[in-house]
Amino acid sequence: MATFLTLISGACWTVVYIALIVLGFKQKTYGMPLWALTLNLAWELTYGIDALISGPLSLQGIVNNVWAVLDVVILVTLLRYGNQYLKVKTQRLFFIQVGTALVVSGIVQVALINYLGVTAGAAVSAYLQNLLMSILFTET
């Protein structure tokens, strides 16, 4: 059952990510709110890389790495089109804002792993990020 749910979740979120990418380039926008994107990217890179190093590579590890690659492309749409929507005064400040969000998101992942361990840290941060994404996607 866990494998089936991982496949379904992996497939559905992959479709969403691809749709965000296609629409982002087509409509010259970005499709995922800044903090949802940076927290997602930090989560998927952290646990995707962990899956690669700890081996053998699990289905969830493969999914995490696919999502990380797609998140990087979504990040490209944010960097390319986001400043006009986030209305940061200069391009430099916009890049600083995005960079800060990436660093803070990475620190959150590392802190949760240090405090809770890899497995519990992954679960807690995933639930909290899903809650945050639900709120952010309804606000944008």
GROMACS .gro file of C-alpha atoms in nm, residues 2-140:
model
  139
    2ALA     CA    1   0.284   0.241   0.084
    3THR     CA    2   0.439   0.186  -0.260
    4PHE     CA    3   0.106   0.253  -0.429
    5LEU     CA    4   0.053   0.575  -0.233
    6THR     CA    5   0.409   0.690  -0.306
    7LEU     CA    6   0.351   0.629  -0.678
    8ILE     CA    7   0.019   0.815  -0.676
    9SER     CA    8   0.160   1.107  -0.476
   10GLY     CA    9   0.474   1.117  -0.688
   11ALA     CA   10   0.279   1.114  -1.013
   12CYS     CA   11   0.023   1.374  -0.905
   13TRP     CA   12   0.276   1.623  -0.768
   14THR     CA   13   0.496   1.570  -1.074
   15VAL     CA   14   0.200   1.665  -1.296
   16VAL     CA   15   0.141   1.975  -1.082
   17TYR     CA   16   0.508   2.076  -1.102
   18ILE     CA   17   0.516   2.028  -1.480
   19ALA     CA   18   0.196   2.233  -1.516
   20LEU     CA   19   0.352   2.511  -1.305
   21ILE     CA   20   0.658   2.509  -1.529
   22VAL     CA   21   0.464   2.509  -1.856
   23LEU     CA   22   0.225   2.781  -1.743
   24GLY     CA   23   0.509   2.980  -1.586
   25PHE     CA   24   0.700   3.007  -1.913
   26LYS     CA   25   0.385   3.045  -2.123
   27GLN     CA   26   0.232   3.321  -1.908
   28LYS     CA   27   0.567   3.473  -1.806
   29THR     CA   28   0.506   3.422  -1.439
   30TYR     CA   29   0.596   3.185  -1.160
   31GLY     CA   30   0.347   2.939  -1.025
   32MET     CA   31   0.457   2.864  -0.671
   33PRO     CA   32   0.478   3.117  -0.387
   34LEU     CA   33   0.835   3.203  -0.284
   35TRP     CA   34   0.836   3.037   0.059
   36ALA     CA   35   0.651   2.728  -0.060
   37LEU     CA   36   0.907   2.691  -0.338
   38THR     CA   37   1.216   2.744  -0.125
   39LEU     CA   38   1.095   2.515   0.153
   40ASN     CA   39   1.001   2.250  -0.104
   41LEU     CA   40   1.334   2.279  -0.278
   42ALA     CA   41   1.524   2.253   0.052
   43TRP     CA   42   1.316   1.950   0.157
   44GLU     CA   43   1.349   1.769  -0.173
   45LEU     CA   44   1.721   1.838  -0.206
   46THR     CA   45   1.787   1.736   0.154
   47TYR     CA   46   1.600   1.408   0.142
   48GLY     CA   47   1.680   1.341  -0.224
   49ILE     CA   48   2.053   1.371  -0.156
   50ASP     CA   49   2.012   1.167   0.164
   51ALA     CA   50   1.846   0.892  -0.041
   52LEU     CA   51   2.132   0.900  -0.292
   53ILE     CA   52   2.402   0.872  -0.026
   54SER     CA   53   2.239   0.630   0.213
   55GLY     CA   54   2.130   0.385  -0.064
   56PRO     CA   55   1.983   0.169  -0.185
   57LEU     CA   56   1.773   0.425  -0.369
   58SER     CA   57   1.408   0.392  -0.270
   59LEU     CA   58   1.101   0.487  -0.471
   60GLN     CA   59   1.055   0.791  -0.243
   61GLY     CA   60   1.419   0.885  -0.299
   62ILE     CA   61   1.367   0.876  -0.676
   63VAL     CA   62   1.051   1.086  -0.643
   64ASN     CA   63   1.230   1.339  -0.420
   65ASN     CA   64   1.509   1.378  -0.675
   66VAL     CA   65   1.265   1.420  -0.966
   67TRP     CA   66   1.079   1.685  -0.766
   68ALA     CA   67   1.405   1.862  -0.679
   69VAL     CA   68   1.494   1.891  -1.048
   70LEU     CA   69   1.146   2.023  -1.128
   71ASP     CA   70   1.169   2.268  -0.836
   72VAL     CA   71   1.492   2.405  -0.981
   73VAL     CA   72   1.307   2.477  -1.307
   74ILE     CA   73   1.023   2.642  -1.112
   75LEU     CA   74   1.293   2.848  -0.935
   76VAL     CA   75   1.413   2.959  -1.279
   77THR     CA   76   1.061   3.090  -1.355
   78LEU     CA   77   1.060   3.273  -1.022
   79LEU     CA   78   1.400   3.430  -1.090
   80ARG     CA   79   1.303   3.519  -1.445
   81TYR     CA   80   0.955   3.663  -1.386
   82GLY     CA   81   0.905   3.702  -1.011
   83ASN     CA   82   1.038   4.052  -0.959
   84GLN     CA   83   0.757   4.209  -1.161
   85TYR     CA   84   0.500   4.044  -0.933
   86LEU     CA   85   0.675   4.068  -0.597
   87LYS     CA   86   0.747   4.435  -0.669
   88VAL     CA   87   1.087   4.449  -0.504
   89LYS     CA   88   1.245   4.788  -0.576
   90THR     CA   89   1.555   4.656  -0.753
   91GLN     CA   90   1.656   4.333  -0.922
   92ARG     CA   91   1.943   4.304  -0.674
   93LEU     CA   92   1.708   4.321  -0.374
   94PHE     CA   93   1.483   4.065  -0.539
   95PHE     CA   94   1.775   3.821  -0.574
   96ILE     CA   95   1.874   3.889  -0.212
   97GLN     CA   96   1.516   3.812  -0.104
   98VAL     CA   97   1.511   3.484  -0.297
   99GLY     CA   98   1.859   3.391  -0.173
  100THR     CA   99   1.760   3.464   0.186
  101ALA     CA  100   1.450   3.247   0.152
  102LEU     CA  101   1.664   2.963   0.012
  103VAL     CA  102   1.916   2.989   0.296
  104VAL     CA  103   1.649   3.010   0.567
  105SER     CA  104   1.465   2.713   0.415
  106GLY     CA  105   1.786   2.510   0.417
  107ILE     CA  106   1.853   2.605   0.779
  108VAL     CA  107   1.499   2.494   0.874
  109GLN     CA  108   1.561   2.150   0.720
  110VAL     CA  109   1.898   2.109   0.891
  111ALA     CA  110   1.755   2.223   1.225
  112LEU     CA  111   1.467   1.975   1.204
  113ILE     CA  112   1.706   1.691   1.117
  114ASN     CA  113   1.936   1.786   1.407
  115TYR     CA  114   1.646   1.811   1.650
  116LEU     CA  115   1.423   1.521   1.536
  117GLY     CA  116   1.646   1.299   1.322
  118VAL     CA  117   1.612   1.230   0.951
  119THR     CA  118   1.289   1.029   0.950
  120ALA     CA  119   1.090   1.239   1.199
  121GLY     CA  120   1.238   1.563   1.061
  122ALA     CA  121   1.124   1.470   0.711
  123ALA     CA  122   0.773   1.385   0.829
  124VAL     CA  123   0.724   1.692   1.049
  125SER     CA  124   0.861   1.934   0.791
  126ALA     CA  125   0.654   1.770   0.514
  127TYR     CA  126   0.332   1.815   0.711
  128LEU     CA  127   0.416   2.173   0.806
  129GLN     CA  128   0.508   2.257   0.446
  130ASN     CA  129   0.185   2.108   0.316
  131LEU     CA  130  -0.006   2.325   0.561
  132LEU     CA  131   0.192   2.632   0.456
  133MET     CA  132   0.144   2.556   0.086
  134SER     CA  133  -0.229   2.516   0.135
  135ILE     CA  134  -0.242   2.859   0.296
  136LEU     CA  135  -0.010   3.029   0.045
  137PHE     CA  136  -0.177   2.885  -0.264
  138THR     CA  137  -0.517   3.011  -0.148
  139GLU     CA  138  -0.373   3.357  -0.073
  140THR     CA  139  -0.208   3.416  -0.411
   0.00000   0.00000   0.00000
